[in-house]
Amino acid sequence: MPTRKALSHIPGPPVPPIIGHTLAIAKDSYGTQQDYIRHYGPVYKTKMLGVWRVNLCGPDALEYVLLDKEKNFSSAGGWDALQRIYPGGLILQDFDGHRQNRRIMMAAFRANAIRDYRVRMEAIMQDLLVGWPEDTPFDFYSAIKNLTLRMGGAVFMGLPLDDSLAQKVNRAITDEIRASVTPIRWSIPFTPMWHGIRGRDFLRETFRSLIAARRETGGEDFFSQMCLAKDEDGIGWSEDEILNQFNLLIMAAHDTTATSLTVMMSALGTHPQWQQRLIDEVASLGDRELDDAALSRMVDTDKVFREALRLVPPVPFIPRKALRDFHWKGFDIPAGTSLALNPGVTMLSPELFSNPTEFDPDRFASDRLEDRIHRFAWTPFGGGAHKCLGMHFATMQVKLFVAVLLKRYKISLPQGAPKWNRMPIPKPKGGLPLVLGRH
């Protein structure tokens, strides 16, 4: 790993002793990064958690690194902090191995499987929303995290909603997520990492015991599909490979959806004209089945979802590691350098988006298309070989939730819109107090 001396030609802010830039970035990640860009340009270095990183900023950098035509940028090396909890997941693989496993994973996301997931999700959402309070404040963020976990147990794993095993699985997933973002990377008893490793082991043991039966009988849930998935050459996964891929998948699906829906509800609560547009859009669907044709008519909902992802992307920074020396924007960057891309800050750039900090879903309308100014201007799902496989599934899930919720309720925010912690996983400070009222 390059030393400070090896990166001495890269500009950057003064370095506080011991802690480096860790606290400054953790406290205000976007503001700090924007300030660094103004002072040092689109290529600069920082030191976080003892590691020197070179930040490559803007849509051109995203395109160059994520498309990676020379196979020089390792996702596995960038996300190495996840290795203990999610070993072998797609995000921790590169090049030919990644491509092979991605092809197998795509079988679980085939069109007819997605339709089955949609039917199951709509019914489950209806059941789960019955338990939400009316006309009294509750924390939407906590509620939606619980809903997505319970729904994940049913749709992703084929477990009954209230089954005791489902509850244990959900607890283990939560422990894994906390471990994946904790700054303490050692498994000291009763720390988040210790709990996360125990959760990982519990999940692996639990799902290993189910593989044989799922391979024999199949099922409509993701786990069953992954047990059976094969690429076009008939190649599937071993038991360990199934466990590795599934463990990462359920984490990514849960946290990103909960974040995006919280941003959307906050925006709708503070922009009543947009809430009414979505209520009217849902009403226009009538009582028809929420099939692909119905969801495709939810154009305004799609724009609100895209704007929520632009304003608060679930993955605001993307790490990579350089495998060989390379040259970018006038700088020679040595092999082994840890790199940080910043799609979250890029999507707030006034050079790409008009009034970028304002909530304005119509920027995605066909007569504006601000996201098309550069192919990497809007990148909440990443890009290149590692672009999120679940992008269309996530859009479907969000539209289903909005249709089920707004068909019955309007929302209000008794305390207004929250401020957001952007790192390590975006979450609203103090949650999102929300009130549901009947139309």
Tab-separated table of C-alpha atoms in Angstrom:
chain	number	residue	atom	x	y	z
A	1	MET	CA	0.000	0.000	0.000
A	2	PRO	CA	1.523	3.356	-1.037
A	3	THR	CA	2.820	5.592	1.733
A	4	ARG	CA	2.229	9.284	2.199
A	5	LYS	CA	5.611	9.906	0.562
A	6	ALA	CA	4.607	7.896	-2.502
A	7	LEU	CA	1.505	10.073	-2.786
A	8	SER	CA	3.264	13.341	-1.932
A	9	HIS	CA	2.596	14.756	-5.402
A	10	ILE	CA	-1.176	14.395	-4.881
A	11	PRO	CA	-2.708	17.515	-3.278
A	12	GLY	CA	-4.827	17.245	-0.147
A	13	PRO	CA	-5.878	18.956	3.080
A	14	PRO	CA	-3.610	19.177	6.145
A	15	VAL	CA	-3.615	15.930	8.109
A	16	PRO	CA	-4.599	15.984	11.802
A	17	PRO	CA	-2.349	13.676	13.843
A	18	ILE	CA	-3.483	10.097	14.566
A	19	ILE	CA	-7.114	10.409	13.390
A	20	GLY	CA	-6.348	11.909	9.986
A	21	HIS	CA	-9.486	13.096	8.187
A	22	THR	CA	-11.726	10.387	9.648
A	23	LEU	CA	-13.759	12.532	12.035
A	24	ALA	CA	-14.167	15.447	9.615
A	25	ILE	CA	-15.519	13.185	6.866
A	26	ALA	CA	-17.693	11.186	9.264
A	27	LYS	CA	-19.219	14.372	10.687
A	28	ASP	CA	-20.047	15.972	7.329
A	29	SER	CA	-19.018	13.685	4.503
A	30	TYR	CA	-20.608	15.639	1.650
A	31	GLY	CA	-19.704	19.109	2.881
A	32	THR	CA	-16.125	18.061	3.593
A	33	GLN	CA	-15.713	16.399	0.214
A	34	GLN	CA	-17.209	19.391	-1.608
A	35	ASP	CA	-14.830	21.694	0.263
A	36	TYR	CA	-11.841	19.512	-0.649
A	37	ILE	CA	-12.859	19.532	-4.315
A	38	ARG	CA	-13.090	23.337	-4.306
A	39	HIS	CA	-9.649	23.702	-2.713
A	40	TYR	CA	-7.667	20.838	-4.278
A	41	GLY	CA	-9.492	19.889	-7.459
A	42	PRO	CA	-10.987	16.581	-8.656
A	43	VAL	CA	-7.957	14.521	-7.572
A	44	TYR	CA	-6.855	14.727	-3.942
A	45	LYS	CA	-5.760	12.487	-1.075
A	46	THR	CA	-7.229	11.893	2.379
A	47	LYS	CA	-6.434	9.605	5.281
A	48	MET	CA	-9.299	7.644	6.832
A	49	LEU	CA	-9.024	4.942	9.488
A	50	GLY	CA	-5.273	4.930	8.957
A	51	VAL	CA	-5.476	4.367	5.175
A	52	TRP	CA	-4.399	6.880	2.549
A	53	ARG	CA	-6.940	7.192	-0.251
A	54	VAL	CA	-6.843	9.081	-3.531
A	55	ASN	CA	-10.247	10.553	-4.334
A	56	LEU	CA	-11.188	10.676	-8.010
A	57	CYS	CA	-14.152	13.007	-8.409
A	58	GLY	CA	-16.785	13.683	-11.046
A	59	PRO	CA	-18.597	11.733	-13.778
A	60	ASP	CA	-15.492	11.246	-15.949
A	61	ALA	CA	-13.733	9.481	-13.064
A	62	LEU	CA	-16.782	7.301	-12.446
A	63	GLU	CA	-16.856	6.326	-16.097
A	64	TYR	CA	-13.120	5.622	-16.277
A	65	VAL	CA	-12.881	3.513	-13.131
A	66	LEU	CA	-16.233	1.691	-13.237
A	67	LEU	CA	-16.019	0.735	-16.903
A	68	ASP	CA	-12.400	-0.326	-16.214
A	69	LYS	CA	-11.516	-1.233	-19.777
A	70	GLU	CA	-7.949	-2.128	-18.776
A	71	LYS	CA	-8.975	-4.307	-15.782
A	72	ASN	CA	-6.926	-2.214	-13.389
A	73	PHE	CA	-9.383	-1.457	-10.586
A	74	SER	CA	-10.282	-4.093	-8.015
A	75	SER	CA	-13.673	-4.051	-6.305
A	76	ALA	CA	-12.513	-6.843	-3.994
A	77	GLY	CA	-9.553	-4.729	-2.897
A	78	GLY	CA	-11.743	-1.681	-2.444
A	79	TRP	CA	-14.377	-3.427	-0.332
A	80	ASP	CA	-11.899	-5.538	1.658
A	81	ALA	CA	-13.441	-4.296	4.944
A	82	LEU	CA	-16.485	-6.469	4.139
A	83	GLN	CA	-14.433	-9.622	3.712
A	84	ARG	CA	-14.982	-11.029	7.216
A	85	ILE	CA	-18.773	-10.751	7.090
A	86	TYR	CA	-19.499	-11.305	3.392
A	87	PRO	CA	-16.654	-13.456	2.016
A	88	GLY	CA	-17.062	-14.465	-1.604
A	89	GLY	CA	-19.953	-12.098	-2.398
A	90	LEU	CA	-20.170	-10.570	-5.885
A	91	ILE	CA	-18.924	-7.205	-4.662
A	92	LEU	CA	-15.749	-8.957	-3.448
A	93	GLN	CA	-14.941	-10.537	-6.793
A	94	ASP	CA	-13.245	-9.221	-9.914
A	95	PHE	CA	-13.049	-9.844	-13.653
A	96	ASP	CA	-13.563	-13.429	-14.923
A	97	GLY	CA	-14.665	-14.872	-11.574
A	98	HIS	CA	-17.084	-12.015	-11.029
A	99	ARG	CA	-18.461	-12.336	-14.555
A	100	GLN	CA	-19.078	-16.058	-14.127
A	101	ASN	CA	-20.939	-15.634	-10.837
A	102	ARG	CA	-22.910	-12.656	-12.106
A	103	ARG	CA	-24.231	-14.780	-14.977
A	104	ILE	CA	-25.454	-17.389	-12.501
A	105	MET	CA	-27.000	-14.730	-10.262
A	106	MET	CA	-28.929	-13.308	-13.211
A	107	ALA	CA	-30.909	-16.540	-13.391
A	108	ALA	CA	-32.510	-15.689	-10.042
A	109	PHE	CA	-33.531	-12.298	-11.485
A	110	ARG	CA	-35.081	-13.649	-14.698
A	111	ALA	CA	-38.355	-12.065	-15.811
A	112	ASN	CA	-40.774	-14.832	-14.756
A	113	ALA	CA	-39.111	-15.076	-11.322
A	114	ILE	CA	-39.467	-11.314	-10.844
A	115	ARG	CA	-43.186	-11.614	-11.621
A	116	ASP	CA	-43.533	-14.279	-8.924
A	117	TYR	CA	-41.707	-12.046	-6.429
A	118	ARG	CA	-44.026	-9.153	-7.307
A	119	VAL	CA	-47.201	-11.129	-6.594
A	120	ARG	CA	-45.817	-12.339	-3.275
A	121	MET	CA	-44.595	-8.881	-2.241
A	122	GLU	CA	-47.910	-7.142	-2.861
A	123	ALA	CA	-49.793	-9.574	-0.627
A	124	ILE	CA	-47.133	-9.409	2.090
A	125	MET	CA	-47.078	-5.597	2.071
A	126	GLN	CA	-50.848	-5.511	2.498
A	127	ASP	CA	-50.579	-7.773	5.558
A	128	LEU	CA	-47.675	-5.914	7.143
A	129	LEU	CA	-49.159	-2.436	6.738
A	130	VAL	CA	-52.234	-3.494	8.724
A	131	GLY	CA	-50.115	-3.291	11.867
A	132	TRP	CA	-48.996	0.313	11.290
A	133	PRO	CA	-50.702	2.984	13.462
A	134	GLU	CA	-53.084	5.579	12.045
A	135	ASP	CA	-53.377	9.230	13.105
A	136	THR	CA	-50.499	8.969	15.558
A	137	PRO	CA	-46.763	9.560	15.023
A	138	PHE	CA	-44.396	6.622	14.595
A	139	ASP	CA	-40.837	6.279	13.326
A	140	PHE	CA	-41.156	5.382	9.666
A	141	TYR	CA	-37.468	4.538	9.333
A	142	SER	CA	-37.629	1.847	12.023
A	143	ALA	CA	-40.948	0.583	10.674
A	144	ILE	CA	-39.763	0.294	7.075
A	145	LYS	CA	-36.557	-1.447	8.130
A	146	ASN	CA	-38.654	-3.963	10.045
A	147	LEU	CA	-41.042	-4.346	7.097
A	148	THR	CA	-38.256	-4.934	4.569
A	149	LEU	CA	-36.592	-7.456	6.865
A	150	ARG	CA	-39.830	-9.380	7.417
A	151	MET	CA	-40.710	-9.175	3.743
A	152	GLY	CA	-37.201	-10.344	2.926
A	153	GLY	CA	-37.758	-13.387	5.113
A	154	ALA	CA	-40.786	-14.305	3.030
A	155	VAL	CA	-39.759	-13.229	-0.471
A	156	PHE	CA	-36.018	-13.808	-0.304
A	157	MET	CA	-35.975	-16.850	1.952
A	158	GLY	CA	-39.422	-18.411	1.796
A	159	LEU	CA	-39.940	-18.208	5.565
A	160	PRO	CA	-43.333	-17.479	7.209
A	161	LEU	CA	-43.682	-13.855	8.319
A	162	ASP	CA	-44.065	-14.592	12.012
A	163	ASP	CA	-41.978	-17.728	12.170
A	164	SER	CA	-39.496	-17.751	15.063
A	165	LEU	CA	-36.725	-18.730	12.641
A	166	ALA	CA	-37.507	-15.675	10.510
A	167	GLN	CA	-37.089	-13.467	13.575
A	168	LYS	CA	-33.713	-15.040	14.385
A	169	VAL	CA	-32.610	-14.638	10.775
A	170	ASN	CA	-33.614	-10.962	10.803
A	171	ARG	CA	-31.640	-10.400	14.007
A	172	ALA	CA	-28.570	-12.014	12.461
A	173	ILE	CA	-28.859	-9.858	9.318
A	174	THR	CA	-29.066	-6.719	11.463
A	175	ASP	CA	-25.965	-7.789	13.394
A	176	GLU	CA	-24.087	-8.385	10.136
A	177	ILE	CA	-24.980	-4.936	8.825
A	178	ARG	CA	-23.763	-3.251	12.008
A	179	ALA	CA	-20.520	-5.229	11.871
A	180	SER	CA	-19.915	-4.295	8.246
A	181	VAL	CA	-19.776	-0.575	9.077
A	182	THR	CA	-18.145	-0.577	12.525
A	183	PRO	CA	-14.715	1.103	12.743
A	184	ILE	CA	-13.562	-1.613	15.197
A	185	ARG	CA	-12.570	-4.461	12.887
A	186	TRP	CA	-11.511	-6.964	15.570
A	187	SER	CA	-13.837	-9.599	16.998
A	188	ILE	CA	-13.682	-8.438	20.609
A	189	PRO	CA	-16.475	-10.056	22.679
A	190	PHE	CA	-19.778	-8.166	22.572
A	191	THR	CA	-18.605	-5.624	19.985
A	192	PRO	CA	-20.561	-5.196	16.710
A	193	MET	CA	-17.947	-7.262	14.842
A	194	TRP	CA	-18.260	-10.100	17.365
A	195	HIS	CA	-22.046	-10.093	17.019
A	196	GLY	CA	-21.758	-9.831	13.234
A	197	ILE	CA	-19.509	-12.867	12.922
A	198	ARG	CA	-21.878	-14.858	15.138
A	199	GLY	CA	-24.773	-13.719	12.959
A	200	ARG	CA	-22.878	-14.703	9.803
A	201	ASP	CA	-22.170	-18.189	11.187
A	202	PHE	CA	-25.795	-18.648	12.259
A	203	LEU	CA	-27.073	-17.692	8.810
A	204	ARG	CA	-24.643	-19.992	7.043
A	205	GLU	CA	-25.573	-22.946	9.261
A	206	THR	CA	-29.289	-22.220	8.917
A	207	PHE	CA	-29.351	-21.911	5.157
A	208	ARG	CA	-26.907	-24.737	4.534
A	209	SER	CA	-29.454	-27.049	6.168
A	210	LEU	CA	-32.115	-25.907	3.670
A	211	ILE	CA	-30.160	-26.235	0.422
A	212	ALA	CA	-30.794	-29.920	-0.276
A	213	ALA	CA	-34.572	-29.582	0.128
A	214	ARG	CA	-34.712	-26.396	-1.964
A	215	ARG	CA	-32.716	-28.045	-4.740
A	216	GLU	CA	-35.117	-30.958	-4.734
A	217	THR	CA	-38.434	-29.119	-4.566
A	218	GLY	CA	-37.565	-25.591	-5.718
A	219	GLY	CA	-39.630	-22.605	-4.665
A	220	GLU	CA	-40.594	-19.060	-5.665
A	221	ASP	CA	-38.281	-17.305	-3.203
A	222	PHE	CA	-34.832	-15.946	-4.081
A	223	PHE	CA	-32.969	-18.526	-2.009
A	224	SER	CA	-34.645	-21.431	-3.806
A	225	GLN	CA	-33.933	-19.809	-7.163
A	226	MET	CA	-30.287	-19.356	-6.230
A	227	CYS	CA	-30.015	-23.003	-5.209
A	228	LEU	CA	-31.202	-23.955	-8.703
A	229	ALA	CA	-29.596	-21.136	-10.717
A	230	LYS	CA	-27.305	-22.036	-13.620
A	231	ASP	CA	-25.733	-19.949	-16.349
A	232	GLU	CA	-26.216	-20.606	-20.059
A	233	ASP	CA	-23.542	-23.333	-19.902
A	234	GLY	CA	-25.371	-25.172	-17.123
A	235	ILE	CA	-22.897	-24.152	-14.409
A	236	GLY	CA	-24.358	-23.540	-10.936
A	237	TRP	CA	-23.038	-22.908	-7.448
A	238	SER	CA	-21.639	-25.128	-4.717
A	239	GLU	CA	-23.203	-24.905	-1.249
A	240	ASP	CA	-20.542	-22.476	-0.031
A	241	GLU	CA	-20.968	-20.281	-3.104
A	242	ILE	CA	-24.740	-20.126	-2.576
A	243	LEU	CA	-24.234	-19.052	1.029
A	244	ASN	CA	-21.646	-16.432	0.105
A	245	GLN	CA	-23.781	-14.824	-2.589
A	246	PHE	CA	-27.068	-14.986	-0.711
A	247	ASN	CA	-25.661	-13.497	2.475
A	248	LEU	CA	-24.550	-10.330	0.681
A	249	LEU	CA	-27.721	-10.134	-1.410
A	250	ILE	CA	-30.154	-9.997	1.509
A	251	MET	CA	-28.107	-7.270	3.231
A	252	ALA	CA	-27.965	-5.100	0.115
A	253	ALA	CA	-31.665	-5.489	-0.671
A	254	HIS	CA	-32.789	-4.649	2.859
A	255	ASP	CA	-30.766	-1.553	3.660
A	256	THR	CA	-30.906	0.201	0.296
A	257	THR	CA	-34.695	-0.119	-0.021
A	258	ALA	CA	-35.310	1.109	3.533
A	259	THR	CA	-33.118	4.167	2.937
A	260	SER	CA	-34.719	5.071	-0.384
A	261	LEU	CA	-38.291	4.756	0.890
A	262	THR	CA	-37.463	6.902	3.920
A	263	VAL	CA	-36.098	9.643	1.636
A	264	MET	CA	-39.229	9.405	-0.507
A	265	MET	CA	-41.625	9.666	2.443
A	266	SER	CA	-39.694	12.627	3.823
A	267	ALA	CA	-39.882	14.363	0.448
A	268	LEU	CA	-43.594	13.662	-0.017
A	269	GLY	CA	-44.318	14.930	3.480
A	270	THR	CA	-42.576	18.237	2.765
A	271	HIS	CA	-43.817	18.635	-0.819
A	272	PRO	CA	-47.601	18.118	-0.669
A	273	GLN	CA	-48.038	18.853	-4.369
A	274	TRP	CA	-45.883	15.847	-5.211
A	275	GLN	CA	-47.665	13.695	-2.664
A	276	GLN	CA	-50.977	14.557	-4.336
A	277	ARG	CA	-49.532	13.770	-7.765
A	278	LEU	CA	-48.567	10.300	-6.546
A	279	ILE	CA	-51.911	9.763	-4.777
A	280	ASP	CA	-53.685	10.672	-8.023
A	281	GLU	CA	-51.374	8.422	-10.004
A	282	VAL	CA	-52.108	5.464	-7.723
A	283	ALA	CA	-55.856	6.212	-7.837
A	284	SER	CA	-55.744	6.177	-11.641
A	285	LEU	CA	-54.701	2.529	-11.527
A	286	GLY	CA	-58.071	1.588	-10.045
A	287	ASP	CA	-58.473	-1.836	-8.510
A	288	ARG	CA	-56.537	-3.630	-11.204
A	289	GLU	CA	-53.724	-6.007	-10.345
A	290	LEU	CA	-50.408	-4.271	-9.768
A	291	ASP	CA	-48.810	-6.109	-12.675
A	292	ASP	CA	-45.984	-4.930	-14.909
A	293	ALA	CA	-48.354	-2.858	-17.049
A	294	ALA	CA	-49.793	-1.057	-14.012
A	295	LEU	CA	-46.382	-0.351	-12.502
A	296	SER	CA	-45.111	1.008	-15.817
A	297	ARG	CA	-47.823	3.694	-15.602
A	298	MET	CA	-46.384	4.998	-12.304
A	299	VAL	CA	-44.225	7.548	-14.115
A	300	ASP	CA	-44.309	10.208	-11.388
A	301	THR	CA	-43.473	7.618	-8.728
A	302	ASP	CA	-40.478	6.577	-10.785
A	303	LYS	CA	-39.286	10.187	-10.992
A	304	VAL	CA	-39.648	10.658	-7.230
A	305	PHE	CA	-37.687	7.436	-6.630
A	306	ARG	CA	-34.908	8.557	-8.961
A	307	GLU	CA	-34.748	11.962	-7.284
A	308	ALA	CA	-34.580	10.324	-3.839
A	309	LEU	CA	-31.666	8.192	-5.007
A	310	ARG	CA	-29.931	11.279	-6.373
A	311	LEU	CA	-30.310	13.276	-3.162
A	312	VAL	CA	-29.486	10.467	-0.701
A	313	PRO	CA	-27.959	7.485	-2.517
A	314	PRO	CA	-27.644	4.372	-0.316
A	315	VAL	CA	-24.021	3.968	-1.504
A	316	PRO	CA	-22.613	7.514	-1.729
A	317	PHE	CA	-18.960	6.437	-2.110
A	318	ILE	CA	-17.471	3.553	-4.100
A	319	PRO	CA	-14.026	2.174	-3.178
A	320	ARG	CA	-11.560	0.509	-5.531
A	321	LYS	CA	-7.882	-0.488	-5.380
A	322	ALA	CA	-5.456	0.116	-8.249
A	323	LEU	CA	-3.739	-3.072	-9.379
A	324	ARG	CA	-1.186	-1.262	-11.580
A	325	ASP	CA	0.197	2.258	-11.930
A	326	PHE	CA	-2.102	4.568	-13.910
A	327	HIS	CA	-2.325	8.201	-14.980
A	328	TRP	CA	-5.387	10.394	-14.420
A	329	LYS	CA	-5.973	14.134	-14.816
A	330	GLY	CA	-2.255	14.920	-14.805
A	331	PHE	CA	-1.326	12.657	-11.867
A	332	ASP	CA	0.636	9.406	-11.779
A	333	ILE	CA	-1.052	7.123	-9.230
A	334	PRO	CA	0.906	4.049	-8.073
A	335	ALA	CA	-0.249	0.442	-7.919
A	336	GLY	CA	-1.819	-0.561	-4.624
A	337	THR	CA	-3.434	2.828	-4.048
A	338	SER	CA	-6.864	2.789	-2.374
A	339	LEU	CA	-9.267	4.880	-4.423
A	340	ALA	CA	-12.568	6.558	-3.557
A	341	LEU	CA	-15.196	7.538	-6.104
A	342	ASN	CA	-17.956	9.915	-5.045
A	343	PRO	CA	-21.270	9.387	-6.898
A	344	GLY	CA	-23.171	11.012	-4.015
A	345	VAL	CA	-21.296	14.305	-4.325
A	346	THR	CA	-21.270	14.077	-8.127
A	347	MET	CA	-25.076	13.857	-8.205
A	348	LEU	CA	-25.212	17.187	-6.312
A	349	SER	CA	-22.976	18.971	-8.790
A	350	PRO	CA	-24.407	22.230	-10.229
A	351	GLU	CA	-22.460	21.444	-13.401
A	352	LEU	CA	-24.760	18.460	-13.960
A	353	PHE	CA	-28.061	19.288	-12.261
A	354	SER	CA	-29.970	22.570	-11.965
A	355	ASN	CA	-30.510	23.676	-8.330
A	356	PRO	CA	-28.980	20.354	-7.284
A	357	THR	CA	-29.918	20.423	-3.593
A	358	GLU	CA	-33.628	20.997	-4.332
A	359	PHE	CA	-36.194	18.197	-4.581
A	360	ASP	CA	-37.267	18.382	-8.224
A	361	PRO	CA	-38.327	15.027	-9.712
A	362	ASP	CA	-39.310	16.685	-12.985
A	363	ARG	CA	-35.609	17.002	-13.758
A	364	PHE	CA	-36.045	13.386	-14.995
A	365	ALA	CA	-39.001	14.277	-17.252
A	366	SER	CA	-38.626	13.654	-20.975
A	367	ASP	CA	-38.366	17.374	-21.757
A	368	ARG	CA	-35.411	17.858	-19.354
A	369	LEU	CA	-33.509	14.589	-18.789
A	370	GLU	CA	-30.821	16.210	-16.675
A	371	ASP	CA	-29.472	12.760	-15.811
A	372	ARG	CA	-28.509	12.271	-19.466
A	373	ILE	CA	-26.042	15.167	-19.593
A	374	HIS	CA	-23.332	12.564	-18.915
A	375	ARG	CA	-23.728	8.795	-18.911
A	376	PHE	CA	-22.394	8.741	-15.340
A	377	ALA	CA	-24.174	11.839	-14.021
A	378	TRP	CA	-26.776	9.679	-12.206
A	379	THR	CA	-25.141	6.583	-10.727
A	380	PRO	CA	-26.889	5.414	-7.523
A	381	PHE	CA	-26.620	1.816	-8.749
A	382	GLY	CA	-22.969	2.061	-9.756
A	383	GLY	CA	-21.922	1.169	-13.276
A	384	GLY	CA	-19.878	-1.127	-15.431
A	385	ALA	CA	-19.430	-4.802	-14.613
A	386	HIS	CA	-20.489	-4.253	-10.982
A	387	LYS	CA	-23.678	-2.305	-11.704
A	388	CYS	CA	-26.373	-3.427	-9.277
A	389	LEU	CA	-28.241	-6.489	-10.535
A	390	GLY	CA	-31.215	-5.645	-8.346
A	391	MET	CA	-31.905	-2.218	-9.876
A	392	HIS	CA	-35.165	-3.221	-11.582
A	393	PHE	CA	-36.235	-5.334	-8.617
A	394	ALA	CA	-35.718	-2.367	-6.286
A	395	THR	CA	-37.776	-0.107	-8.567
A	396	MET	CA	-40.591	-2.652	-8.610
A	397	GLN	CA	-40.495	-3.014	-4.822
A	398	VAL	CA	-40.633	0.762	-4.281
A	399	LYS	CA	-43.535	1.211	-6.712
A	400	LEU	CA	-45.475	-1.595	-5.038
A	401	PHE	CA	-45.005	-0.028	-1.625
A	402	VAL	CA	-46.073	3.426	-2.825
A	403	ALA	CA	-49.150	1.980	-4.573
A	404	VAL	CA	-50.239	-0.002	-1.506
A	405	LEU	CA	-49.579	2.862	0.942
A	406	LEU	CA	-50.982	5.830	-0.972
A	407	LYS	CA	-54.092	3.994	-2.135
A	408	ARG	CA	-55.252	4.198	1.466
A	409	TYR	CA	-53.239	6.894	3.247
A	410	LYS	CA	-51.844	10.379	3.054
A	411	ILE	CA	-48.759	11.202	5.086
A	412	SER	CA	-47.611	14.121	7.203
A	413	LEU	CA	-44.414	14.901	9.098
A	414	PRO	CA	-45.108	16.331	12.568
A	415	GLN	CA	-41.454	17.339	12.999
A	416	GLY	CA	-40.637	18.194	9.393
A	417	ALA	CA	-37.917	16.671	7.255
A	418	PRO	CA	-34.937	15.120	9.091
A	419	LYS	CA	-31.267	15.808	8.602
A	420	TRP	CA	-29.233	12.877	7.311
A	421	ASN	CA	-26.125	11.075	8.424
A	422	ARG	CA	-24.480	10.122	5.146
A	423	MET	CA	-21.827	7.726	6.441
A	424	PRO	CA	-21.275	4.850	6.638
A	425	ILE	CA	-24.866	3.976	5.610
A	426	PRO	CA	-27.283	6.894	5.141
A	427	LYS	CA	-29.897	7.194	7.890
A	428	PRO	CA	-32.082	10.042	9.192
A	429	LYS	CA	-30.883	11.661	12.404
A	430	GLY	CA	-33.514	10.819	15.012
A	431	GLY	CA	-35.499	8.692	12.593
A	432	LEU	CA	-38.466	9.969	10.561
A	433	PRO	CA	-41.566	10.678	12.712
A	434	LEU	CA	-44.550	10.271	10.380
A	435	VAL	CA	-48.349	10.213	10.645
A	436	LEU	CA	-50.640	8.174	8.392
A	437	GLY	CA	-54.165	9.495	7.842
A	438	ARG	CA	-56.932	8.092	5.686
A	439	HIS	CA	-57.734	9.982	2.478
